[in-house]
Amino acid sequence: GAGVSQSPRYKVTKRGQDVALRCDPISGHVSLYWYRQALGQGPEFLTYFNYEAQQDKSGLPNDRFSAERPEGSISTLTIQRTEQRDSAMYRCASSSGPYNQPQHFGDGTRLSIL
Amino acid sequence: GQQVMQIPQYQHVQEGEDFTTYCNSSTTLSNIQWYKQRPGGHPVFLIQLVKSGEVKKQKRLTFQFGEAKKNSSLHITATQTTDVGTYFCAGPDNYGQNFVFGPGTRLSVLP
């Protein structure tokens, strides 16, 4: 596609529910990143993939957070048993290579936990 | 772990004034990238610096990477209202790990 696409744009759910956030990167981009961005803050690194391999998941806050990219293209970030503190903008970015290439960001998913 | 700081946090300038934001990392960076995020938008890549002491220019924007590859700056000459937004520096440490964004400098330009 022309850019990084994220869905849904907005997600409101009750505490304790599981949520799955989707990212469709730019076609041909091998690297995919997930970030969390609080209002007025910089993006906080969560995890990144090269093709289908999860290379670094050191930023995932706890074991309720997981991500996958099974075919090296679309990725899903899953949050289990959501808590109010999980409320944030979740952003996906893709690049043609890891860390030393420009990252192209999607519009994000605004997650609100009630 | 690696920490990236930026100063100032906010900057209000009159249109036509210059603006500078400074970025400092606690560890050596293999490269540094700068992004701009408009209000309500997503971060957009501006430039990447790789070499120690490197200076790059994009029209009114000048980017510099420190000799020790631990700091960087972005200078905007004669700001315009279109420069409004938050400017982030970001980069991986020297081992290519831990890609970290700074907290950003929010620029307001008064017409």
mmCIF file with all atom_site columns, C-alpha atoms in Angstrom:
data_model
loop_
_atom_site.group_PDB
_atom_site.id
_atom_site.type_symbol
_atom_site.label_atom_id
_atom_site.label_alt_id
_atom_site.label_comp_id
_atom_site.label_asym_id
_atom_site.label_entity_id
_atom_site.label_seq_id
_atom_site.pdbx_PDB_ins_code
_atom_site.Cartn_x
_atom_site.Cartn_y
_atom_site.Cartn_z
_atom_site.occupancy
_atom_site.B_iso_or_equiv
_atom_site.pdbx_formal_charge
_atom_site.auth_seq_id
_atom_site.auth_comp_id
_atom_site.auth_asym_id
_atom_site.auth_atom_id
_atom_site.pdbx_PDB_model_num
ATOM 1   C CA . GLY A 1 1   ? 0.000   0.000   0.000  1.00 0.00 ? 1   GLY A CA 1
ATOM 2   C CA . ALA A 1 2   ? 0.912   3.651   -0.149 1.00 0.00 ? 2   ALA A CA 1
ATOM 3   C CA . GLY A 1 3   ? 1.547   3.955   3.570  1.00 0.00 ? 3   GLY A CA 1
ATOM 4   C CA . VAL A 1 4   ? 1.407   2.128   6.866  1.00 0.00 ? 4   VAL A CA 1
ATOM 5   C CA . SER A 1 5   ? -2.166  1.236   7.726  1.00 0.00 ? 5   SER A CA 1
ATOM 6   C CA . GLN A 1 6   ? -3.367  0.579   11.253 1.00 0.00 ? 6   GLN A CA 1
ATOM 7   C CA . SER A 1 7   ? -6.736  -0.677  12.414 1.00 0.00 ? 7   SER A CA 1
ATOM 8   C CA . PRO A 1 8   ? -8.886  0.060   14.188 1.00 0.00 ? 8   PRO A CA 1
ATOM 9   C CA . ARG A 1 9   ? -8.269  3.804   14.452 1.00 0.00 ? 9   ARG A CA 1
ATOM 10  C CA . TYR A 1 10  ? -10.076 3.879   17.777 1.00 0.00 ? 10  TYR A CA 1
ATOM 11  C CA . LYS A 1 11  ? -10.787 1.094   20.242 1.00 0.00 ? 11  LYS A CA 1
ATOM 12  C CA . VAL A 1 12  ? -12.763 1.455   23.427 1.00 0.00 ? 12  VAL A CA 1
ATOM 13  C CA . THR A 1 13  ? -13.068 -1.594  25.622 1.00 0.00 ? 13  THR A CA 1
ATOM 14  C CA . LYS A 1 14  ? -13.728 -2.566  29.187 1.00 0.00 ? 14  LYS A CA 1
ATOM 15  C CA . ARG A 1 15  ? -10.990 -3.449  31.593 1.00 0.00 ? 15  ARG A CA 1
ATOM 16  C CA . GLY A 1 16  ? -10.157 -7.138  31.506 1.00 0.00 ? 16  GLY A CA 1
ATOM 17  C CA . GLN A 1 17  ? -10.932 -7.629  27.814 1.00 0.00 ? 17  GLN A CA 1
ATOM 18  C CA . ASP A 1 18  ? -8.341  -8.682  25.261 1.00 0.00 ? 18  ASP A CA 1
ATOM 19  C CA . VAL A 1 19  ? -7.599  -6.410  22.305 1.00 0.00 ? 19  VAL A CA 1
ATOM 20  C CA . ALA A 1 20  ? -5.797  -7.007  19.020 1.00 0.00 ? 20  ALA A CA 1
ATOM 21  C CA . LEU A 1 21  ? -4.306  -4.130  17.072 1.00 0.00 ? 21  LEU A CA 1
ATOM 22  C CA . ARG A 1 22  ? -3.385  -4.587  13.457 1.00 0.00 ? 22  ARG A CA 1
ATOM 23  C CA . CYS A 1 23  ? -0.615  -3.075  11.362 1.00 0.00 ? 23  CYS A CA 1
ATOM 24  C CA . ASP A 1 24  ? -0.229  -3.376  7.603  1.00 0.00 ? 24  ASP A CA 1
ATOM 25  C CA . PRO A 1 25  ? 3.228   -2.051  6.665  1.00 0.00 ? 25  PRO A CA 1
ATOM 26  C CA . ILE A 1 26  ? 4.414   -0.500  3.450  1.00 0.00 ? 26  ILE A CA 1
ATOM 27  C CA . SER A 1 27  ? 4.761   -3.200  0.820  1.00 0.00 ? 27  SER A CA 1
ATOM 28  C CA . GLY A 1 28  ? 8.251   -4.616  0.743  1.00 0.00 ? 28  GLY A CA 1
ATOM 29  C CA . HIS A 1 29  ? 9.343   -3.197  4.086  1.00 0.00 ? 29  HIS A CA 1
ATOM 30  C CA . VAL A 1 30  ? 11.135  -5.912  6.005  1.00 0.00 ? 30  VAL A CA 1
ATOM 31  C CA . SER A 1 31  ? 11.244  -4.201  9.394  1.00 0.00 ? 31  SER A CA 1
ATOM 32  C CA . LEU A 1 32  ? 8.211   -3.423  11.492 1.00 0.00 ? 32  LEU A CA 1
ATOM 33  C CA . TYR A 1 33  ? 8.090   -1.619  14.829 1.00 0.00 ? 33  TYR A CA 1
ATOM 34  C CA . TRP A 1 34  ? 5.486   -1.141  17.517 1.00 0.00 ? 34  TRP A CA 1
ATOM 35  C CA . TYR A 1 35  ? 5.458   1.902   19.775 1.00 0.00 ? 35  TYR A CA 1
ATOM 36  C CA . ARG A 1 36  ? 3.231   3.315   22.465 1.00 0.00 ? 36  ARG A CA 1
ATOM 37  C CA . GLN A 1 37  ? 2.872   7.068   22.667 1.00 0.00 ? 37  GLN A CA 1
ATOM 38  C CA . ALA A 1 38  ? 1.357   8.912   25.598 1.00 0.00 ? 38  ALA A CA 1
ATOM 39  C CA . LEU A 1 39  ? 0.015   12.417  25.056 1.00 0.00 ? 39  LEU A CA 1
ATOM 40  C CA . GLY A 1 40  ? 2.848   14.914  24.949 1.00 0.00 ? 40  GLY A CA 1
ATOM 41  C CA . GLN A 1 41  ? 5.523   12.219  24.989 1.00 0.00 ? 41  GLN A CA 1
ATOM 42  C CA . GLY A 1 42  ? 7.782   10.615  22.447 1.00 0.00 ? 42  GLY A CA 1
ATOM 43  C CA . PRO A 1 43  ? 7.049   7.165   21.032 1.00 0.00 ? 43  PRO A CA 1
ATOM 44  C CA . GLU A 1 44  ? 8.058   4.423   23.463 1.00 0.00 ? 44  GLU A CA 1
ATOM 45  C CA . PHE A 1 45  ? 9.575   1.374   21.783 1.00 0.00 ? 45  PHE A CA 1
ATOM 46  C CA . LEU A 1 46  ? 7.730   -1.891  22.370 1.00 0.00 ? 46  LEU A CA 1
ATOM 47  C CA . THR A 1 47  ? 9.054   -4.451  19.889 1.00 0.00 ? 47  THR A CA 1
ATOM 48  C CA . TYR A 1 48  ? 10.339  -4.909  16.372 1.00 0.00 ? 48  TYR A CA 1
ATOM 49  C CA . PHE A 1 49  ? 10.414  -7.551  13.646 1.00 0.00 ? 49  PHE A CA 1
ATOM 50  C CA . ASN A 1 50  ? 12.693  -8.330  10.764 1.00 0.00 ? 50  ASN A CA 1
ATOM 51  C CA . TYR A 1 51  ? 10.548  -10.265 8.306  1.00 0.00 ? 51  TYR A CA 1
ATOM 52  C CA . GLU A 1 52  ? 8.642   -12.675 10.568 1.00 0.00 ? 52  GLU A CA 1
ATOM 53  C CA . ALA A 1 53  ? 11.286  -12.854 13.285 1.00 0.00 ? 53  ALA A CA 1
ATOM 54  C CA . GLN A 1 54  ? 10.762  -10.848 16.441 1.00 0.00 ? 54  GLN A CA 1
ATOM 55  C CA . GLN A 1 55  ? 14.225  -9.395  16.946 1.00 0.00 ? 55  GLN A CA 1
ATOM 56  C CA . ASP A 1 56  ? 13.697  -7.310  20.036 1.00 0.00 ? 56  ASP A CA 1
ATOM 57  C CA . LYS A 1 57  ? 10.807  -7.376  22.474 1.00 0.00 ? 57  LYS A CA 1
ATOM 58  C CA . SER A 1 58  ? 12.570  -5.670  25.335 1.00 0.00 ? 58  SER A CA 1
ATOM 59  C CA . GLY A 1 59  ? 10.073  -2.800  25.374 1.00 0.00 ? 59  GLY A CA 1
ATOM 60  C CA . LEU A 1 60  ? 6.964   -4.896  25.995 1.00 0.00 ? 60  LEU A CA 1
ATOM 61  C CA . PRO A 1 61  ? 5.798   -3.803  29.475 1.00 0.00 ? 61  PRO A CA 1
ATOM 62  C CA . ASN A 1 62  ? 4.777   -7.245  30.762 1.00 0.00 ? 62  ASN A CA 1
ATOM 63  C CA . ASP A 1 63  ? 3.606   -10.653 29.623 1.00 0.00 ? 63  ASP A CA 1
ATOM 64  C CA . ARG A 1 64  ? 0.098   -9.383  28.840 1.00 0.00 ? 64  ARG A CA 1
ATOM 65  C CA . PHE A 1 65  ? 1.597   -7.807  25.721 1.00 0.00 ? 65  PHE A CA 1
ATOM 66  C CA . SER A 1 66  ? 2.573   -9.906  22.734 1.00 0.00 ? 66  SER A CA 1
ATOM 67  C CA . ALA A 1 67  ? 3.111   -9.367  19.033 1.00 0.00 ? 67  ALA A CA 1
ATOM 68  C CA . GLU A 1 68  ? 3.397   -11.498 15.967 1.00 0.00 ? 68  GLU A CA 1
ATOM 69  C CA . ARG A 1 69  ? 4.113   -11.153 12.275 1.00 0.00 ? 69  ARG A CA 1
ATOM 70  C CA . PRO A 1 70  ? 3.635   -14.701 11.017 1.00 0.00 ? 70  PRO A CA 1
ATOM 71  C CA . GLU A 1 71  ? 4.137   -14.115 7.289  1.00 0.00 ? 71  GLU A CA 1
ATOM 72  C CA . GLY A 1 72  ? 6.533   -11.214 7.482  1.00 0.00 ? 72  GLY A CA 1
ATOM 73  C CA . SER A 1 73  ? 3.939   -8.645  6.479  1.00 0.00 ? 73  SER A CA 1
ATOM 74  C CA . ILE A 1 74  ? 0.907   -7.797  8.622  1.00 0.00 ? 74  ILE A CA 1
ATOM 75  C CA . SER A 1 75  ? 1.530   -7.672  12.347 1.00 0.00 ? 75  SER A CA 1
ATOM 76  C CA . THR A 1 76  ? -0.781  -7.916  15.328 1.00 0.00 ? 76  THR A CA 1
ATOM 77  C CA . LEU A 1 77  ? -0.143  -6.489  18.775 1.00 0.00 ? 77  LEU A CA 1
ATOM 78  C CA . THR A 1 78  ? -2.265  -8.228  21.385 1.00 0.00 ? 78  THR A CA 1
ATOM 79  C CA . ILE A 1 79  ? -2.948  -6.996  24.877 1.00 0.00 ? 79  ILE A CA 1
ATOM 80  C CA . GLN A 1 80  ? -4.577  -9.498  27.213 1.00 0.00 ? 80  GLN A CA 1
ATOM 81  C CA . ARG A 1 81  ? -6.621  -8.642  30.296 1.00 0.00 ? 81  ARG A CA 1
ATOM 82  C CA . THR A 1 82  ? -6.423  -4.938  29.561 1.00 0.00 ? 82  THR A CA 1
ATOM 83  C CA . GLU A 1 83  ? -5.953  -2.442  32.356 1.00 0.00 ? 83  GLU A CA 1
ATOM 84  C CA . GLN A 1 84  ? -6.694  1.280   32.434 1.00 0.00 ? 84  GLN A CA 1
ATOM 85  C CA . ARG A 1 85  ? -2.983  2.078   32.348 1.00 0.00 ? 85  ARG A CA 1
ATOM 86  C CA . ASP A 1 86  ? -2.848  0.459   28.897 1.00 0.00 ? 86  ASP A CA 1
ATOM 87  C CA . SER A 1 87  ? -4.806  3.408   27.475 1.00 0.00 ? 87  SER A CA 1
ATOM 88  C CA . ALA A 1 88  ? -2.588  5.165   24.937 1.00 0.00 ? 88  ALA A CA 1
ATOM 89  C CA . MET A 1 89  ? -1.913  5.699   21.242 1.00 0.00 ? 89  MET A CA 1
ATOM 90  C CA . TYR A 1 90  ? -0.312  2.596   19.764 1.00 0.00 ? 90  TYR A CA 1
ATOM 91  C CA . ARG A 1 91  ? 1.763   3.283   16.676 1.00 0.00 ? 91  ARG A CA 1
ATOM 92  C CA . CYS A 1 92  ? 3.251   1.001   14.092 1.00 0.00 ? 92  CYS A CA 1
ATOM 93  C CA . ALA A 1 93  ? 6.116   1.913   11.810 1.00 0.00 ? 93  ALA A CA 1
ATOM 94  C CA . SER A 1 94  ? 7.888   0.099   9.009  1.00 0.00 ? 94  SER A CA 1
ATOM 95  C CA . SER A 1 95  ? 11.215  0.531   7.286  1.00 0.00 ? 95  SER A CA 1
ATOM 96  C CA . SER A 1 96  ? 13.265  -1.069  4.542  1.00 0.00 ? 96  SER A CA 1
ATOM 97  C CA . GLY A 1 97  ? 15.875  -2.149  7.072  1.00 0.00 ? 97  GLY A CA 1
ATOM 98  C CA . PRO A 1 98  ? 16.441  -2.336  10.812 1.00 0.00 ? 98  PRO A CA 1
ATOM 99  C CA . TYR A 1 99  ? 17.248  0.777   12.853 1.00 0.00 ? 99  TYR A CA 1
ATOM 100 C CA . ASN A 1 100 ? 19.392  2.498   10.243 1.00 0.00 ? 100 ASN A CA 1
ATOM 101 C CA . GLN A 1 101 ? 16.597  3.270   7.807  1.00 0.00 ? 101 GLN A CA 1
ATOM 102 C CA . PRO A 1 102 ? 13.850  5.878   8.032  1.00 0.00 ? 102 PRO A CA 1
ATOM 103 C CA . GLN A 1 103 ? 10.755  4.660   9.806  1.00 0.00 ? 103 GLN A CA 1
ATOM 104 C CA . HIS A 1 104 ? 7.354   5.363   8.290  1.00 0.00 ? 104 HIS A CA 1
ATOM 105 C CA . PHE A 1 105 ? 4.583   5.633   10.826 1.00 0.00 ? 105 PHE A CA 1
ATOM 106 C CA . GLY A 1 106 ? 0.915   4.830   10.577 1.00 0.00 ? 106 GLY A CA 1
ATOM 107 C CA . ASP A 1 107 ? -1.844  7.005   12.021 1.00 0.00 ? 107 ASP A CA 1
ATOM 108 C CA . GLY A 1 108 ? -2.029  4.816   15.116 1.00 0.00 ? 108 GLY A CA 1
ATOM 109 C CA . THR A 1 109 ? -4.753  3.148   17.152 1.00 0.00 ? 109 THR A CA 1
ATOM 110 C CA . ARG A 1 110 ? -6.154  5.148   20.044 1.00 0.00 ? 110 ARG A CA 1
ATOM 111 C CA . LEU A 1 111 ? -6.908  2.613   22.778 1.00 0.00 ? 111 LEU A CA 1
ATOM 112 C CA . SER A 1 112 ? -9.145  3.577   25.675 1.00 0.00 ? 112 SER A CA 1
ATOM 113 C CA . ILE A 1 113 ? -9.752  1.185   28.534 1.00 0.00 ? 113 ILE A CA 1
ATOM 114 C CA . LEU A 1 114 ? -12.818 1.921   30.636 1.00 0.00 ? 114 LEU A CA 1
ATOM 115 C CA . GLY B 2 1   ? 19.369  1.452   29.745 1.00 0.00 ? 1   GLY B CA 1
ATOM 116 C CA . GLN B 2 2   ? 19.843  4.049   27.064 1.00 0.00 ? 2   GLN B CA 1
ATOM 117 C CA . GLN B 2 3   ? 18.202  7.406   27.726 1.00 0.00 ? 3   GLN B CA 1
ATOM 118 C CA . VAL B 2 4   ? 17.655  10.251  25.284 1.00 0.00 ? 4   VAL B CA 1
ATOM 119 C CA . MET B 2 5   ? 16.931  13.751  26.519 1.00 0.00 ? 5   MET B CA 1
ATOM 120 C CA . GLN B 2 6   ? 15.902  16.850  24.620 1.00 0.00 ? 6   GLN B CA 1
ATOM 121 C CA . ILE B 2 7   ? 15.896  20.490  25.583 1.00 0.00 ? 7   ILE B CA 1
ATOM 122 C CA . PRO B 2 8   ? 13.975  22.648  25.671 1.00 0.00 ? 8   PRO B CA 1
ATOM 123 C CA . GLN B 2 9   ? 10.686  20.878  26.263 1.00 0.00 ? 9   GLN B CA 1
ATOM 124 C CA . TYR B 2 10  ? 8.749   23.802  24.772 1.00 0.00 ? 10  TYR B CA 1
ATOM 125 C CA . GLN B 2 11  ? 9.768   26.775  22.674 1.00 0.00 ? 11  GLN B CA 1
ATOM 126 C CA . HIS B 2 12  ? 7.601   29.692  21.638 1.00 0.00 ? 12  HIS B CA 1
ATOM 127 C CA . VAL B 2 13  ? 9.044   31.954  18.961 1.00 0.00 ? 13  VAL B CA 1
ATOM 128 C CA . GLN B 2 14  ? 7.864   34.828  16.848 1.00 0.00 ? 14  GLN B CA 1
ATOM 129 C CA . GLU B 2 15  ? 7.682   34.045  13.161 1.00 0.00 ? 15  GLU B CA 1
ATOM 130 C CA . GLY B 2 16  ? 11.036  34.850  11.607 1.00 0.00 ? 16  GLY B CA 1
ATOM 131 C CA . GLU B 2 17  ? 13.066  34.034  14.725 1.00 0.00 ? 17  GLU B CA 1
ATOM 132 C CA . ASP B 2 18  ? 15.500  31.152  14.824 1.00 0.00 ? 18  ASP B CA 1
ATOM 133 C CA . PHE B 2 19  ? 14.950  27.958  16.826 1.00 0.00 ? 19  PHE B CA 1
ATOM 134 C CA . THR B 2 20  ? 17.290  25.266  18.130 1.00 0.00 ? 20  THR B CA 1
ATOM 135 C CA . THR B 2 21  ? 16.585  21.988  19.907 1.00 0.00 ? 21  THR B CA 1
ATOM 136 C CA . TYR B 2 22  ? 19.257  19.844  21.498 1.00 0.00 ? 22  TYR B CA 1
ATOM 137 C CA . CYS B 2 23  ? 19.342  16.083  21.896 1.00 0.00 ? 23  CYS B CA 1
ATOM 138 C CA . ASN B 2 24  ? 21.587  14.148  24.293 1.00 0.00 ? 24  ASN B CA 1
ATOM 139 C CA . SER B 2 25  ? 21.961  10.401  24.647 1.00 0.00 ? 25  SER B CA 1
ATOM 140 C CA . SER B 2 26  ? 23.368  8.573   27.656 1.00 0.00 ? 26  SER B CA 1
ATOM 141 C CA . THR B 2 27  ? 25.132  6.149   25.300 1.00 0.00 ? 27  THR B CA 1
ATOM 142 C CA . THR B 2 28  ? 26.905  6.406   21.971 1.00 0.00 ? 28  THR B CA 1
ATOM 143 C CA . LEU B 2 29  ? 24.515  6.190   19.043 1.00 0.00 ? 29  LEU B CA 1
ATOM 144 C CA . SER B 2 30  ? 25.246  4.340   15.828 1.00 0.00 ? 30  SER B CA 1
ATOM 145 C CA . ASN B 2 31  ? 23.096  6.906   14.033 1.00 0.00 ? 31  ASN B CA 1
ATOM 146 C CA . ILE B 2 32  ? 20.554  9.550   14.914 1.00 0.00 ? 32  ILE B CA 1
ATOM 147 C CA . GLN B 2 33  ? 17.266  10.305  13.220 1.00 0.00 ? 33  GLN B CA 1
ATOM 148 C CA . TRP B 2 34  ? 15.029  13.360  13.506 1.00 0.00 ? 34  TRP B CA 1
ATOM 149 C CA . TYR B 2 35  ? 11.266  13.279  13.172 1.00 0.00 ? 35  TYR B CA 1
ATOM 150 C CA . LYS B 2 36  ? 8.586   15.957  13.133 1.00 0.00 ? 36  LYS B CA 1
ATOM 151 C CA . GLN B 2 37  ? 5.085   15.385  14.441 1.00 0.00 ? 37  GLN B CA 1
ATOM 152 C CA . ARG B 2 38  ? 2.394   17.930  13.667 1.00 0.00 ? 38  ARG B CA 1
ATOM 153 C CA . PRO B 2 39  ? -0.455  18.318  16.170 1.00 0.00 ? 39  PRO B CA 1
ATOM 154 C CA . GLY B 2 40  ? -2.816  15.373  15.699 1.00 0.00 ? 40  GLY B CA 1
ATOM 155 C CA . GLY B 2 41  ? -0.464  13.688  13.262 1.00 0.00 ? 41  GLY B CA 1
ATOM 156 C CA . HIS B 2 42  ? 2.130   10.961  13.298 1.00 0.00 ? 42  HIS B CA 1
ATOM 157 C CA . PRO B 2 43  ? 5.940   11.273  13.391 1.00 0.00 ? 43  PRO B CA 1
ATOM 158 C CA . VAL B 2 44  ? 7.419   11.983  9.970  1.00 0.00 ? 44  VAL B CA 1
ATOM 159 C CA . PHE B 2 45  ? 11.057  11.242  9.202  1.00 0.00 ? 45  PHE B CA 1
ATOM 160 C CA . LEU B 2 46  ? 13.202  14.293  8.485  1.00 0.00 ? 46  LEU B CA 1
ATOM 161 C CA . ILE B 2 47  ? 16.802  13.123  8.293  1.00 0.00 ? 47  ILE B CA 1
ATOM 162 C CA . GLN B 2 48  ? 19.406  10.643  9.475  1.00 0.00 ? 48  GLN B CA 1
ATOM 163 C CA . LEU B 2 49  ? 22.966  11.417  10.572 1.00 0.00 ? 49  LEU B CA 1
ATOM 164 C CA . VAL B 2 50  ? 25.548  8.655   10.756 1.00 0.00 ? 50  VAL B CA 1
ATOM 165 C CA . LYS B 2 51  ? 29.053  10.091  10.898 1.00 0.00 ? 51  LYS B CA 1
ATOM 166 C CA . SER B 2 52  ? 30.717  11.774  13.838 1.00 0.00 ? 52  SER B CA 1
ATOM 167 C CA . GLY B 2 53  ? 30.554  15.556  13.409 1.00 0.00 ? 53  GLY B CA 1
ATOM 168 C CA . GLU B 2 54  ? 28.222  15.293  10.437 1.00 0.00 ? 54  GLU B CA 1
ATOM 169 C CA . VAL B 2 55  ? 26.232  18.366  9.393  1.00 0.00 ? 55  VAL B CA 1
ATOM 170 C CA . LYS B 2 56  ? 23.306  18.223  6.987  1.00 0.00 ? 56  LYS B CA 1
ATOM 171 C CA . LYS B 2 57  ? 21.024  20.962  5.729  1.00 0.00 ? 57  LYS B CA 1
ATOM 172 C CA . GLN B 2 58  ? 17.488  20.885  4.415  1.00 0.00 ? 58  GLN B CA 1
ATOM 173 C CA . LYS B 2 59  ? 16.504  24.375  3.286  1.00 0.00 ? 59  LYS B CA 1
ATOM 174 C CA . ARG B 2 60  ? 16.115  26.313  6.551  1.00 0.00 ? 60  ARG B CA 1
ATOM 175 C CA . LEU B 2 61  ? 16.887  23.278  8.750  1.00 0.00 ? 61  LEU B CA 1
ATOM 176 C CA . THR B 2 62  ? 20.426  22.409  9.855  1.00 0.00 ? 62  THR B CA 1
ATOM 177 C CA . PHE B 2 63  ? 21.161  19.132  11.629 1.00 0.00 ? 63  PHE B CA 1
ATOM 178 C CA . GLN B 2 64  ? 24.374  18.303  13.445 1.00 0.00 ? 64  GLN B CA 1
ATOM 179 C CA . PHE B 2 65  ? 25.728  15.095  14.993 1.00 0.00 ? 65  PHE B CA 1
ATOM 180 C CA . GLY B 2 66  ? 28.249  15.501  17.774 1.00 0.00 ? 66  GLY B CA 1
ATOM 181 C CA . GLU B 2 67  ? 31.838  14.311  17.585 1.00 0.00 ? 67  GLU B CA 1
ATOM 182 C CA . ALA B 2 68  ? 31.229  11.738  20.302 1.00 0.00 ? 68  ALA B CA 1
ATOM 183 C CA . LYS B 2 69  ? 27.980  10.611  18.625 1.00 0.00 ? 69  LYS B CA 1
ATOM 184 C CA . LYS B 2 70  ? 26.083  11.211  21.864 1.00 0.00 ? 70  LYS B CA 1
ATOM 185 C CA . ASN B 2 71  ? 24.437  14.508  21.012 1.00 0.00 ? 71  ASN B CA 1
ATOM 186 C CA . SER B 2 72  ? 22.752  16.249  18.143 1.00 0.00 ? 72  SER B CA 1
ATOM 187 C CA . SER B 2 73  ? 21.017  19.498  17.337 1.00 0.00 ? 73  SER B CA 1
ATOM 188 C CA . LEU B 2 74  ? 18.396  20.822  14.953 1.00 0.00 ? 74  LEU B CA 1
ATOM 189 C CA . HIS B 2 75  ? 18.440  24.485  14.055 1.00 0.00 ? 75  HIS B CA 1
ATOM 190 C CA . ILE B 2 76  ? 15.689  26.220  12.107 1.00 0.00 ? 76  ILE B CA 1
ATOM 191 C CA . THR B 2 77  ? 16.464  29.599  10.576 1.00 0.00 ? 77  THR B CA 1
ATOM 192 C CA . ALA B 2 78  ? 13.699  32.170  10.217 1.00 0.00 ? 78  ALA B CA 1
ATOM 193 C CA . THR B 2 79  ? 10.845  30.031  11.494 1.00 0.00 ? 79  THR B CA 1
ATOM 194 C CA . GLN B 2 80  ? 7.520   29.921  9.686  1.00 0.00 ? 80  GLN B CA 1
ATOM 195 C CA . THR B 2 81  ? 4.093   28.892  10.952 1.00 0.00 ? 81  THR B CA 1
ATOM 196 C CA . THR B 2 82  ? 4.462   25.665  8.975  1.00 0.00 ? 82  THR B CA 1
ATOM 197 C CA . ASP B 2 83  ? 7.325   24.695  11.317 1.00 0.00 ? 83  ASP B CA 1
ATOM 198 C CA . VAL B 2 84  ? 4.878   24.218  14.204 1.00 0.00 ? 84  VAL B CA 1
ATOM 199 C CA . GLY B 2 85  ? 5.037   20.746  15.729 1.00 0.00 ? 85  GLY B CA 1
ATOM 200 C CA . THR B 2 86  ? 7.074   18.508  17.986 1.00 0.00 ? 86  THR B CA 1
ATOM 201 C CA . TYR B 2 87  ? 10.572  17.559  16.941 1.00 0.00 ? 87  TYR B CA 1
ATOM 202 C CA . PHE B 2 88  ? 11.944  14.228  18.125 1.00 0.00 ? 88  PHE B CA 1
ATOM 203 C CA . CYS B 2 89  ? 15.418  12.805  17.939 1.00 0.00 ? 89  CYS B CA 1
ATOM 204 C CA . ALA B 2 90  ? 15.791  9.025   18.015 1.00 0.00 ? 90  ALA B CA 1
ATOM 205 C CA . GLY B 2 91  ? 18.364  6.348   17.515 1.00 0.00 ? 91  GLY B CA 1
ATOM 206 C CA . PRO B 2 92  ? 19.747  2.937   18.388 1.00 0.00 ? 92  PRO B CA 1
ATOM 207 C CA . ASP B 2 93  ? 22.687  2.515   20.699 1.00 0.00 ? 93  ASP B CA 1
ATOM 208 C CA . ASN B 2 94  ? 26.089  1.603   19.309 1.00 0.00 ? 94  ASN B CA 1
ATOM 209 C CA . TYR B 2 95  ? 25.196  -2.061  19.384 1.00 0.00 ? 95  TYR B CA 1
ATOM 210 C CA . GLY B 2 96  ? 22.205  -1.465  17.150 1.00 0.00 ? 96  GLY B CA 1
ATOM 211 C CA . GLN B 2 97  ? 19.748  -2.147  19.921 1.00 0.00 ? 97  GLN B CA 1
ATOM 212 C CA . ASN B 2 98  ? 17.267  -0.222  21.988 1.00 0.00 ? 98  ASN B CA 1
ATOM 213 C CA . PHE B 2 99  ? 15.820  2.246   19.501 1.00 0.00 ? 99  PHE B CA 1
ATOM 214 C CA . VAL B 2 100 ? 14.847  5.179   21.710 1.00 0.00 ? 100 VAL B CA 1
ATOM 215 C CA . PHE B 2 101 ? 12.980  8.394   21.001 1.00 0.00 ? 101 PHE B CA 1
ATOM 216 C CA . GLY B 2 102 ? 13.596  11.544  22.963 1.00 0.00 ? 102 GLY B CA 1
ATOM 217 C CA . PRO B 2 103 ? 10.658  13.279  24.674 1.00 0.00 ? 103 PRO B CA 1
ATOM 218 C CA . GLY B 2 104 ? 10.559  15.914  21.953 1.00 0.00 ? 104 GLY B CA 1
ATOM 219 C CA . THR B 2 105 ? 10.636  19.694  21.759 1.00 0.00 ? 105 THR B CA 1
ATOM 220 C CA . ARG B 2 106 ? 7.297   21.324  21.012 1.00 0.00 ? 106 ARG B CA 1
ATOM 221 C CA . LEU B 2 107 ? 7.658   24.394  18.832 1.00 0.00 ? 107 LEU B CA 1
ATOM 222 C CA . SER B 2 108 ? 5.017   27.099  18.629 1.00 0.00 ? 108 SER B CA 1
ATOM 223 C CA . VAL B 2 109 ? 5.396   29.891  16.097 1.00 0.00 ? 109 VAL B CA 1
ATOM 224 C CA . LEU B 2 110 ? 3.453   33.091  16.613 1.00 0.00 ? 110 LEU B CA 1
ATOM 225 C CA . PRO B 2 111 ? 2.535   34.901  13.393 1.00 0.00 ? 111 PRO B CA 1
#
